Amino acid sequence: MRATIVTIGDEILIGQIVDTNSGFIAKSLDRIGIEVHEMLSISDSQQHIFDTFSKLQDTVDVVIITGGLGPTKDDVTKKTFCDYFEDELVVDKAVLGHVTQLIEGYFKRKITQINKDQALVPSKATVFHNQYGTAPGLWMKKGDTVFVSLPGVPFEMKYLIENEIIPKLVKEYERPYILHKTILTYGQGESLVAERIEEWEDSLPAFIKLAYLPAYGKLRLRLTARGTDKKMLEETIAECVSSLDAIIHDIIVGFEEDETIELILGRMLSERNLSLSTAESCTGGKIAEMIASVPGASNYFKGSIVAYATDVKINVLGVSESVINEYSVVSAEVAKAMVLNVKTLLKTDYAIATTGNAGPAKGEATAEVGTVFIALATPNEILVEEFNFGQPREKVIDRASVKGLEMLLKEISKKEQ
Amino acid sequence: MRATIVTIGDEILIGQIVDTNSGFIAKSLDRIGIEVHEMLSISDSQQHIFDTFSKLQDTVDVVIITGGLGPTKDDVTKKTFCDYFEDELVVDKAVLGHVTQLIEGYFKRKITQINKDQALVPSKATVFHNQYGTAPGLWMKKGDTVFVSLPGVPFEMKYLIENEIIPKLVKEYERPYILHKTILTYGQGESLVAERIEEWEDSLPAFIKLAYLPAYGKLRLRLTARGTDKKMLEETIAECVSSLDAIIHDIIVGFEEDETIELILGRMLSERNLSLSTAESCTGGKIAEMIASVPGASNYFKGSIVAYATDVKINVLGVSESVINEYSVVSAEVAKAMVLNVKTLLKTDYAIATTGNAGPAKGEATAEVGTVFIALATPNEILVEEFNFGQPREKVIDRASVKGLEMLLKEISKKEQ
């Protein structure tokens, strides 16, 4: 059972927006055992869409299309559906009622012809109600392939995938079982880990595939098993993970599919009843934002002082002016004072502080662009490290934020070994 | 002159990571007048890669491939290059020297066989030095199509695109001229704007294409012109924009290609020599982070107090305990106190504050999940608005953050009309 995901829109092909819809759809299909064969982004042109449909028909079982369904003239998917399926557009009364209610009832505007046209659908299509927007989802079959068209607005698409498309696919198709297990490691590179687990990797059964997914300091190892015997797959994966854990236990930090460092830390802090604060200069609130993105963060995260300007470091965070003058604002001493003061002010067990130059200009500090001092306060001590994360600005901010969280993770883990 | 961008990696097809490389490459190609025909994500399988190469050959001029070049066993692109181009892998001495230097000199580790294998390249390939990593870029031609293979790590790929691939494409190919102009509007929906500009849209010349790109409260209109007469294209686009501006001047806020609300605000605050601070509860530092992401933010952004816990609202931000007890922590009164206090503490002209419940649990507050109060302090007054952004958590945080910035944008713009 295979699917291809198609995204329609010139804005993707010129790099103006990044397609995140395909990833969401892929994950949803994967969970019900449908293999995503390819993802494809194509232009808004009717000819291009038509040709793509022709090529995909009978090569995969399902084609899921997003985009090109909006109310304006650059959206052409529905017309192409009519051409391809030799059909015509008709008014769907349920959709028209919903659009009218949404525009006149909710948005308190007069309904326009463009709004009304959203209720036009190919006469042979199965139509799915879009609770969050005006463009409905469509389902049409030709040959052995189902073509599903969804609006490109992410939360409208997500609603339809979760509530309509996945349930219908589950009901109508038999699917094999796909099982993934992700092992998250921190602190060692891809090559080194590969050498350590080479023997283990060579001994994996043929129906289990291993992938290395490296990113900023962390490395995820993903095992994928495919088959029909769910119990056997689960047992085999569990054995593989257990024998892997015996080899690289020192660097494994988690096993969840969507595990991130902020989720792991959240769990650790919550379980141990520890609290955290941050004092941020060059990261500008990014560390706080990452921590607060985790549901339940209020159990351990008390807050942050984003001391971007030097006078806020002095007047709000209480860093001594003479320390700043003596060592400069980007220095180990200032990072230490920031972390100690925020820990005291916000009354937390741990604190993280950053001061650095994210660029692009050198600014008032003498530090090179990319230089960041990160300080960590634990209940007993203050640690500080100097880094150079290079350029551009975005990378410096991201890396410094992740590194600050990694330093904390390392310290909390250490206490237990 | 057309290109297809291919991403190799099972992790993309199961939705574990989102492909951001293709967007960057697309933008870079678009700038030099190369049209991206399609983007394609395929699996790590040699057969799939080989078949994709066969299909693409002679249908586009350039194929740019990322991923599948790493040191580990799941990376198969180089082997497929050898199969497809009937070539063999040989050691590239320059790459070997670079890899050795990077591993032993920079990372201070003993070089392994897996590291050394990174220096194996197809004998007929043009090899590009990867300054930031161990996998080199490759360039090989078959028929009328150039195949370029780049590592999947984003900053390694970016370095090679900017410093090697784009300059070589510019040198070796004649390209037409592509011109984009993006008009950013706030406050009106796609359908309504489409009705207002219908006549203008119908009168656009055939070589200019209009696209509507809606997102959270904002709508971008993108004009694209293609041709050989650069001057004529520029003049025509300028005329179109000017006539559009005459129709919807009230909702246009900017014209830059990569314009975001934080960039526009940054420019406005900078030019007017105004300063800004934030006091954030449910947004957890997201507003601060967005503001600080802009180069030069230190000219107007002084900092933020992320008062996540109630006691931080009281002890650090100085919100009165009796106000919290009387109105609850998620209330207009608390938002007002937060915004006023942060403005005073950080000595800024403007301030934004948020307090709400981002979910998923209801927490100690009585407010429904999704409820957010956003307060704005201007030099003369305090405004507060109540919103319900629904679910999930991520959407509430994102929307509340953007909305806070929009309220500020609206107020600053208003002062000038």
PDB file of C-alpha atoms in Angstrom, chain A residues 39-260:
ATOM      1  CA  MET A  39       6.677  13.632  -2.049  1.00  0.00           C
ATOM      2  CA  LEU A  40       6.336  16.044  -4.914  1.00  0.00           C
ATOM      3  CA  SER A  41       5.915  19.803  -5.177  1.00  0.00           C
ATOM      4  CA  ILE A  42       4.594  21.161  -8.450  1.00  0.00           C
ATOM      5  CA  SER A  43       3.453  24.466  -9.906  1.00  0.00           C
ATOM      6  CA  ASP A  44      -0.038  25.976 -10.011  1.00  0.00           C
ATOM      7  CA  SER A  45      -0.326  25.251 -13.726  1.00  0.00           C
ATOM      8  CA  GLN A  46      -3.300  23.116 -14.848  1.00  0.00           C
ATOM      9  CA  GLN A  47      -1.153  21.262 -17.360  1.00  0.00           C
ATOM     10  CA  HIS A  48       1.451  20.408 -14.731  1.00  0.00           C
ATOM     11  CA  ILE A  49      -1.213  19.148 -12.323  1.00  0.00           C
ATOM     12  CA  PHE A  50      -2.933  17.128 -15.044  1.00  0.00           C
ATOM     13  CA  ASP A  51       0.333  15.524 -16.189  1.00  0.00           C
ATOM     14  CA  THR A  52       1.230  14.667 -12.601  1.00  0.00           C
ATOM     15  CA  PHE A  53      -2.119  12.940 -12.048  1.00  0.00           C
ATOM     16  CA  SER A  54      -1.605  10.922 -15.254  1.00  0.00           C
ATOM     17  CA  LYS A  55       1.867   9.826 -14.214  1.00  0.00           C
ATOM     18  CA  LEU A  56       0.822   8.826 -10.710  1.00  0.00           C
ATOM     19  CA  GLN A  57      -2.303   6.934 -11.665  1.00  0.00           C
ATOM     20  CA  ASP A  58      -1.867   3.183 -11.155  1.00  0.00           C
ATOM     21  CA  THR A  59       1.678   3.598  -9.814  1.00  0.00           C
ATOM     22  CA  VAL A  60       0.506   4.251  -6.230  1.00  0.00           C
ATOM     23  CA  ASP A  61      -2.729   3.477  -4.380  1.00  0.00           C
ATOM     24  CA  VAL A  62      -3.299   6.920  -2.917  1.00  0.00           C
ATOM     25  CA  VAL A  63      -2.357  10.428  -4.017  1.00  0.00           C
ATOM     26  CA  ILE A  64      -2.853  13.146  -1.424  1.00  0.00           C
ATOM     27  CA  ILE A  65      -2.787  16.662  -2.803  1.00  0.00           C
ATOM     28  CA  THR A  66      -2.653  19.877  -0.784  1.00  0.00           C
ATOM     29  CA  GLY A  67      -2.948  23.441  -1.976  1.00  0.00           C
ATOM     30  CA  GLY A  68      -4.571  25.010  -4.983  1.00  0.00           C
ATOM     31  CA  LEU A  69      -8.074  24.902  -3.456  1.00  0.00           C
ATOM     32  CA  GLY A  70      -8.424  28.469  -2.166  1.00  0.00           C
ATOM     33  CA  PRO A  71     -10.923  31.045  -3.341  1.00  0.00           C
ATOM     34  CA  THR A  72      -8.673  33.072  -5.629  1.00  0.00           C
ATOM     35  CA  LYS A  73      -7.731  32.886  -9.270  1.00  0.00           C
ATOM     36  CA  ASP A  74      -4.347  31.281  -8.781  1.00  0.00           C
ATOM     37  CA  ASP A  75      -6.004  28.175  -7.331  1.00  0.00           C
ATOM     38  CA  VAL A  76      -6.678  25.699 -10.103  1.00  0.00           C
ATOM     39  CA  THR A  77      -6.904  22.243  -8.552  1.00  0.00           C
ATOM     40  CA  LYS A  78     -10.675  21.900  -8.740  1.00  0.00           C
ATOM     41  CA  LYS A  79     -10.753  22.767 -12.442  1.00  0.00           C
ATOM     42  CA  THR A  80      -8.043  20.215 -13.104  1.00  0.00           C
ATOM     43  CA  PHE A  81      -9.993  17.590 -11.170  1.00  0.00           C
ATOM     44  CA  CYS A  82     -12.909  18.200 -13.528  1.00  0.00           C
ATOM     45  CA  ASP A  83     -10.703  17.881 -16.609  1.00  0.00           C
ATOM     46  CA  TYR A  84      -8.960  14.787 -15.349  1.00  0.00           C
ATOM     47  CA  PHE A  85     -12.083  12.963 -14.169  1.00  0.00           C
ATOM     48  CA  GLU A  86     -14.226  14.264 -17.052  1.00  0.00           C
ATOM     49  CA  ASP A  87     -16.582  15.869 -14.593  1.00  0.00           C
ATOM     50  CA  GLU A  88     -18.177  19.259 -13.977  1.00  0.00           C
ATOM     51  CA  LEU A  89     -18.439  21.614 -11.019  1.00  0.00           C
ATOM     52  CA  VAL A  90     -21.756  21.696  -9.155  1.00  0.00           C
ATOM     53  CA  VAL A  91     -22.861  23.583  -6.062  1.00  0.00           C
ATOM     54  CA  ASP A  92     -22.650  21.482  -2.893  1.00  0.00           C
ATOM     55  CA  LYS A  93     -25.458  22.761  -0.684  1.00  0.00           C
ATOM     56  CA  ALA A  94     -23.893  21.608   2.590  1.00  0.00           C
ATOM     57  CA  VAL A  95     -20.654  23.407   1.745  1.00  0.00           C
ATOM     58  CA  LEU A  96     -22.538  26.522   0.665  1.00  0.00           C
ATOM     59  CA  GLY A  97     -24.461  26.555   3.948  1.00  0.00           C
ATOM     60  CA  HIS A  98     -21.231  26.170   5.912  1.00  0.00           C
ATOM     61  CA  VAL A  99     -19.424  28.909   3.945  1.00  0.00           C
ATOM     62  CA  THR A 100     -22.377  31.277   4.370  1.00  0.00           C
ATOM     63  CA  GLN A 101     -22.545  30.567   8.088  1.00  0.00           C
ATOM     64  CA  LEU A 102     -18.772  31.044   8.474  1.00  0.00           C
ATOM     65  CA  ILE A 103     -18.589  34.329   6.536  1.00  0.00           C
ATOM     66  CA  GLU A 104     -21.848  35.963   7.642  1.00  0.00           C
ATOM     67  CA  GLY A 105     -22.231  34.386  11.090  1.00  0.00           C
ATOM     68  CA  TYR A 106     -18.662  34.171  12.334  1.00  0.00           C
ATOM     69  CA  PHE A 107     -16.730  36.829  10.411  1.00  0.00           C
ATOM     70  CA  LYS A 108     -19.781  39.180  10.193  1.00  0.00           C
ATOM     71  CA  ARG A 109     -19.121  40.045   6.546  1.00  0.00           C
ATOM     72  CA  LYS A 110     -21.321  40.041   3.486  1.00  0.00           C
ATOM     73  CA  ILE A 111     -20.800  36.884   1.450  1.00  0.00           C
ATOM     74  CA  THR A 112     -19.195  37.466  -1.969  1.00  0.00           C
ATOM     75  CA  GLN A 113     -19.317  35.511  -5.208  1.00  0.00           C
ATOM     76  CA  ILE A 114     -15.747  34.334  -4.572  1.00  0.00           C
ATOM     77  CA  ASN A 115     -16.857  32.922  -1.228  1.00  0.00           C
ATOM     78  CA  LYS A 116     -19.818  31.199  -2.860  1.00  0.00           C
ATOM     79  CA  ASP A 117     -17.574  29.607  -5.482  1.00  0.00           C
ATOM     80  CA  GLN A 118     -15.891  27.673  -2.685  1.00  0.00           C
ATOM     81  CA  ALA A 119     -19.014  25.503  -2.627  1.00  0.00           C
ATOM     82  CA  LEU A 120     -18.446  24.355  -6.229  1.00  0.00           C
ATOM     83  CA  VAL A 121     -17.215  20.758  -6.291  1.00  0.00           C
ATOM     84  CA  PRO A 122     -16.818  18.068  -8.985  1.00  0.00           C
ATOM     85  CA  SER A 123     -20.173  16.241  -9.179  1.00  0.00           C
ATOM     86  CA  LYS A 124     -18.645  12.760  -8.728  1.00  0.00           C
ATOM     87  CA  ALA A 125     -16.443  13.650  -5.737  1.00  0.00           C
ATOM     88  CA  THR A 126     -16.915  12.513  -2.168  1.00  0.00           C
ATOM     89  CA  VAL A 127     -16.902  15.836  -0.301  1.00  0.00           C
ATOM     90  CA  PHE A 128     -15.461  16.290   3.203  1.00  0.00           C
ATOM     91  CA  HIS A 129     -16.672  19.045   5.461  1.00  0.00           C
ATOM     92  CA  ASN A 130     -13.889  21.494   6.429  1.00  0.00           C
ATOM     93  CA  GLN A 131     -14.805  22.639   9.915  1.00  0.00           C
ATOM     94  CA  TYR A 132     -12.118  25.348  10.025  1.00  0.00           C
ATOM     95  CA  GLY A 133     -12.321  26.907   6.585  1.00  0.00           C
ATOM     96  CA  THR A 134     -14.267  27.319   3.366  1.00  0.00           C
ATOM     97  CA  ALA A 135     -12.522  24.888   0.982  1.00  0.00           C
ATOM     98  CA  PRO A 136     -13.830  21.315   1.361  1.00  0.00           C
ATOM     99  CA  GLY A 137     -11.741  18.158   0.948  1.00  0.00           C
ATOM    100  CA  LEU A 138     -12.356  16.001  -2.138  1.00  0.00           C
ATOM    101  CA  TRP A 139     -11.925  12.233  -2.795  1.00  0.00           C
ATOM    102  CA  MET A 140     -12.128  10.780  -6.327  1.00  0.00           C
ATOM    103  CA  LYS A 141     -11.011   7.454  -7.780  1.00  0.00           C
ATOM    104  CA  LYS A 142      -9.667   6.617 -11.234  1.00  0.00           C
ATOM    105  CA  GLY A 143      -8.263   3.214 -12.102  1.00  0.00           C
ATOM    106  CA  ASP A 144      -6.677   1.758  -8.993  1.00  0.00           C
ATOM    107  CA  THR A 145      -5.744   5.124  -7.517  1.00  0.00           C
ATOM    108  CA  VAL A 146      -7.600   7.388  -5.114  1.00  0.00           C
ATOM    109  CA  PHE A 147      -6.912  11.121  -5.469  1.00  0.00           C
ATOM    110  CA  VAL A 148      -7.571  13.152  -2.333  1.00  0.00           C
ATOM    111  CA  SER A 149      -7.444  16.942  -2.504  1.00  0.00           C
ATOM    112  CA  LEU A 150      -7.120  19.047   0.644  1.00  0.00           C
ATOM    113  CA  PRO A 151      -6.786  22.779   1.354  1.00  0.00           C
ATOM    114  CA  GLY A 152      -3.229  24.039   1.888  1.00  0.00           C
ATOM    115  CA  VAL A 153      -3.882  25.939   5.136  1.00  0.00           C
ATOM    116  CA  PRO A 154      -2.127  23.696   7.692  1.00  0.00           C
ATOM    117  CA  PHE A 155      -4.753  23.481  10.413  1.00  0.00           C
ATOM    118  CA  GLU A 156      -7.573  22.951   7.903  1.00  0.00           C
ATOM    119  CA  MET A 157      -5.546  20.187   6.239  1.00  0.00           C
ATOM    120  CA  LYS A 158      -4.727  18.609   9.635  1.00  0.00           C
ATOM    121  CA  TYR A 159      -8.357  18.562  10.674  1.00  0.00           C
ATOM    122  CA  LEU A 160      -9.403  16.797   7.464  1.00  0.00           C
ATOM    123  CA  ILE A 161      -6.524  14.275   7.584  1.00  0.00           C
ATOM    124  CA  GLU A 162      -7.225  13.310  11.178  1.00  0.00           C
ATOM    125  CA  ASN A 163     -11.001  13.310  11.120  1.00  0.00           C
ATOM    126  CA  GLU A 164     -11.880  12.254   7.594  1.00  0.00           C
ATOM    127  CA  ILE A 165      -9.084  10.899   5.422  1.00  0.00           C
ATOM    128  CA  ILE A 166      -7.248   8.585   7.838  1.00  0.00           C
ATOM    129  CA  PRO A 167     -10.476   6.995   9.139  1.00  0.00           C
ATOM    130  CA  LYS A 168     -11.684   6.415   5.566  1.00  0.00           C
ATOM    131  CA  LEU A 169      -8.364   4.891   4.473  1.00  0.00           C
ATOM    132  CA  VAL A 170      -8.343   2.615   7.535  1.00  0.00           C
ATOM    133  CA  LYS A 171     -11.877   1.472   6.726  1.00  0.00           C
ATOM    134  CA  GLU A 172     -11.370   0.878   3.018  1.00  0.00           C
ATOM    135  CA  TYR A 173      -7.874  -0.626   2.743  1.00  0.00           C
ATOM    136  CA  GLU A 174      -5.935  -3.502   4.269  1.00  0.00           C
ATOM    137  CA  ARG A 175      -2.516  -2.366   5.334  1.00  0.00           C
ATOM    138  CA  PRO A 176       0.693  -4.000   6.633  1.00  0.00           C
ATOM    139  CA  TYR A 177       2.166  -3.043   9.959  1.00  0.00           C
ATOM    140  CA  ILE A 178       4.996  -0.481  10.168  1.00  0.00           C
ATOM    141  CA  LEU A 179       6.847   0.007  13.423  1.00  0.00           C
ATOM    142  CA  HIS A 180       9.449   2.697  14.161  1.00  0.00           C
ATOM    143  CA  LYS A 181      11.612   3.085  17.188  1.00  0.00           C
ATOM    144  CA  THR A 182      13.836   6.113  17.602  1.00  0.00           C
ATOM    145  CA  ILE A 183      16.812   6.213  19.931  1.00  0.00           C
ATOM    146  CA  LEU A 184      18.047   9.698  20.760  1.00  0.00           C
ATOM    147  CA  THR A 185      21.736  10.153  21.608  1.00  0.00           C
ATOM    148  CA  TYR A 186      23.716  13.222  22.590  1.00  0.00           C
ATOM    149  CA  GLY A 187      27.407  14.040  22.494  1.00  0.00           C
ATOM    150  CA  GLN A 188      28.988  11.782  19.828  1.00  0.00           C
ATOM    151  CA  GLY A 189      29.111  12.168  16.049  1.00  0.00           C
ATOM    152  CA  GLU A 190      27.598   9.936  13.394  1.00  0.00           C
ATOM    153  CA  SER A 191      30.905   8.282  12.349  1.00  0.00           C
ATOM    154  CA  LEU A 192      31.982   7.474  15.878  1.00  0.00           C
ATOM    155  CA  VAL A 193      28.610   6.000  16.817  1.00  0.00           C
ATOM    156  CA  ALA A 194      28.568   4.013  13.558  1.00  0.00           C
ATOM    157  CA  GLU A 195      31.915   2.458  14.450  1.00  0.00           C
ATOM    158  CA  ARG A 196      30.773   1.587  17.948  1.00  0.00           C
ATOM    159  CA  ILE A 197      27.620  -0.180  16.746  1.00  0.00           C
ATOM    160  CA  GLU A 198      28.928  -1.697  13.503  1.00  0.00           C
ATOM    161  CA  GLU A 199      28.704  -5.313  14.670  1.00  0.00           C
ATOM    162  CA  TRP A 200      25.228  -4.776  16.101  1.00  0.00           C
ATOM    163  CA  GLU A 201      24.090  -3.097  12.877  1.00  0.00           C
ATOM    164  CA  ASP A 202      25.392  -5.974  10.723  1.00  0.00           C
ATOM    165  CA  SER A 203      23.429  -8.450  12.817  1.00  0.00           C
ATOM    166  CA  LEU A 204      20.045  -6.731  12.358  1.00  0.00           C
ATOM    167  CA  PRO A 205      17.400  -8.920  10.670  1.00  0.00           C
ATOM    168  CA  ALA A 206      16.605  -8.089   7.057  1.00  0.00           C
ATOM    169  CA  PHE A 207      13.137  -6.676   7.803  1.00  0.00           C
ATOM    170  CA  ILE A 208      14.597  -4.051  10.129  1.00  0.00           C
ATOM    171  CA  LYS A 209      16.192  -0.963   8.659  1.00  0.00           C
ATOM    172  CA  LEU A 210      18.468   1.460  10.523  1.00  0.00           C
ATOM    173  CA  ALA A 211      18.794   5.168   9.738  1.00  0.00           C
ATOM    174  CA  TYR A 212      21.148   7.774  11.178  1.00  0.00           C
ATOM    175  CA  LEU A 213      19.577  11.199  11.658  1.00  0.00           C
ATOM    176  CA  PRO A 214      22.183  13.699  12.828  1.00  0.00           C
ATOM    177  CA  ALA A 215      21.423  17.281  13.886  1.00  0.00           C
ATOM    178  CA  TYR A 216      23.179  19.912  16.026  1.00  0.00           C
ATOM    179  CA  GLY A 217      25.019  17.815  18.634  1.00  0.00           C
ATOM    180  CA  LYS A 218      22.367  15.127  18.740  1.00  0.00           C
ATOM    181  CA  LEU A 219      22.035  11.939  16.716  1.00  0.00           C
ATOM    182  CA  ARG A 220      18.843   9.934  16.357  1.00  0.00           C
ATOM    183  CA  LEU A 221      18.995   6.290  15.356  1.00  0.00           C
ATOM    184  CA  ARG A 222      15.776   5.089  13.801  1.00  0.00           C
ATOM    185  CA  LEU A 223      14.809   1.433  13.486  1.00  0.00           C
ATOM    186  CA  THR A 224      11.966   0.586  11.115  1.00  0.00           C
ATOM    187  CA  ALA A 225      10.315  -2.807  10.890  1.00  0.00           C
ATOM    188  CA  ARG A 226       7.727  -3.795   8.295  1.00  0.00           C
ATOM    189  CA  GLY A 227       5.603  -6.907   8.159  1.00  0.00           C
ATOM    190  CA  THR A 228       2.296  -8.487   9.037  1.00  0.00           C
ATOM    191  CA  ASP A 229       3.098 -10.101  12.387  1.00  0.00           C
ATOM    192  CA  LYS A 230       2.741  -7.191  14.760  1.00  0.00           C
ATOM    193  CA  LYS A 231       3.753  -9.106  17.888  1.00  0.00           C
ATOM    194  CA  MET A 232       6.905 -10.517  16.320  1.00  0.00           C
ATOM    195  CA  LEU A 233       7.923  -7.068  15.015  1.00  0.00           C
ATOM    196  CA  GLU A 234       7.448  -5.487  18.408  1.00  0.00           C
ATOM    197  CA  GLU A 235       9.436  -8.184  20.179  1.00  0.00           C
ATOM    198  CA  THR A 236      12.281  -8.097  17.688  1.00  0.00           C
ATOM    199  CA  ILE A 237      12.537  -4.289  17.825  1.00  0.00           C
ATOM    200  CA  ALA A 238      12.546  -4.410  21.636  1.00  0.00           C
ATOM    201  CA  GLU A 239      15.422  -6.944  21.581  1.00  0.00           C
ATOM    202  CA  CYS A 240      17.408  -4.826  19.112  1.00  0.00           C
ATOM    203  CA  VAL A 241      16.960  -1.704  21.246  1.00  0.00           C
ATOM    204  CA  SER A 242      17.976  -3.559  24.375  1.00  0.00           C
ATOM    205  CA  SER A 243      21.187  -4.917  22.791  1.00  0.00           C
ATOM    206  CA  LEU A 244      21.939  -1.438  21.395  1.00  0.00           C
ATOM    207  CA  ASP A 245      21.432   0.105  24.822  1.00  0.00           C
ATOM    208  CA  ALA A 246      24.038  -2.301  26.209  1.00  0.00           C
ATOM    209  CA  ILE A 247      26.612  -0.908  23.754  1.00  0.00           C
ATOM    210  CA  ILE A 248      25.955   2.864  23.855  1.00  0.00           C
ATOM    211  CA  HIS A 249      24.119   3.358  27.126  1.00  0.00           C
ATOM    212  CA  ASP A 250      26.414   6.301  27.957  1.00  0.00           C
ATOM    213  CA  ILE A 251      25.038   8.495  25.158  1.00  0.00           C
ATOM    214  CA  ILE A 252      21.370   7.449  24.994  1.00  0.00           C
ATOM    215  CA  VAL A 253      19.015  10.064  26.427  1.00  0.00           C
ATOM    216  CA  GLY A 254      15.570   9.042  25.186  1.00  0.00           C
ATOM    217  CA  PHE A 255      13.404   6.752  23.078  1.00  0.00           C
ATOM    218  CA  GLU A 256      10.310   8.673  22.042  1.00  0.00           C
ATOM    219  CA  GLU A 257       9.562   9.237  18.384  1.00  0.00           C
ATOM    220  CA  ASP A 258       9.179  12.974  18.698  1.00  0.00           C
ATOM    221  CA  GLU A 259      11.663  13.391  21.512  1.00  0.00           C
ATOM    222  CA  THR A 260      13.340  16.762  21.742  1.00  0.00           C
TER     223      THR A 260
END
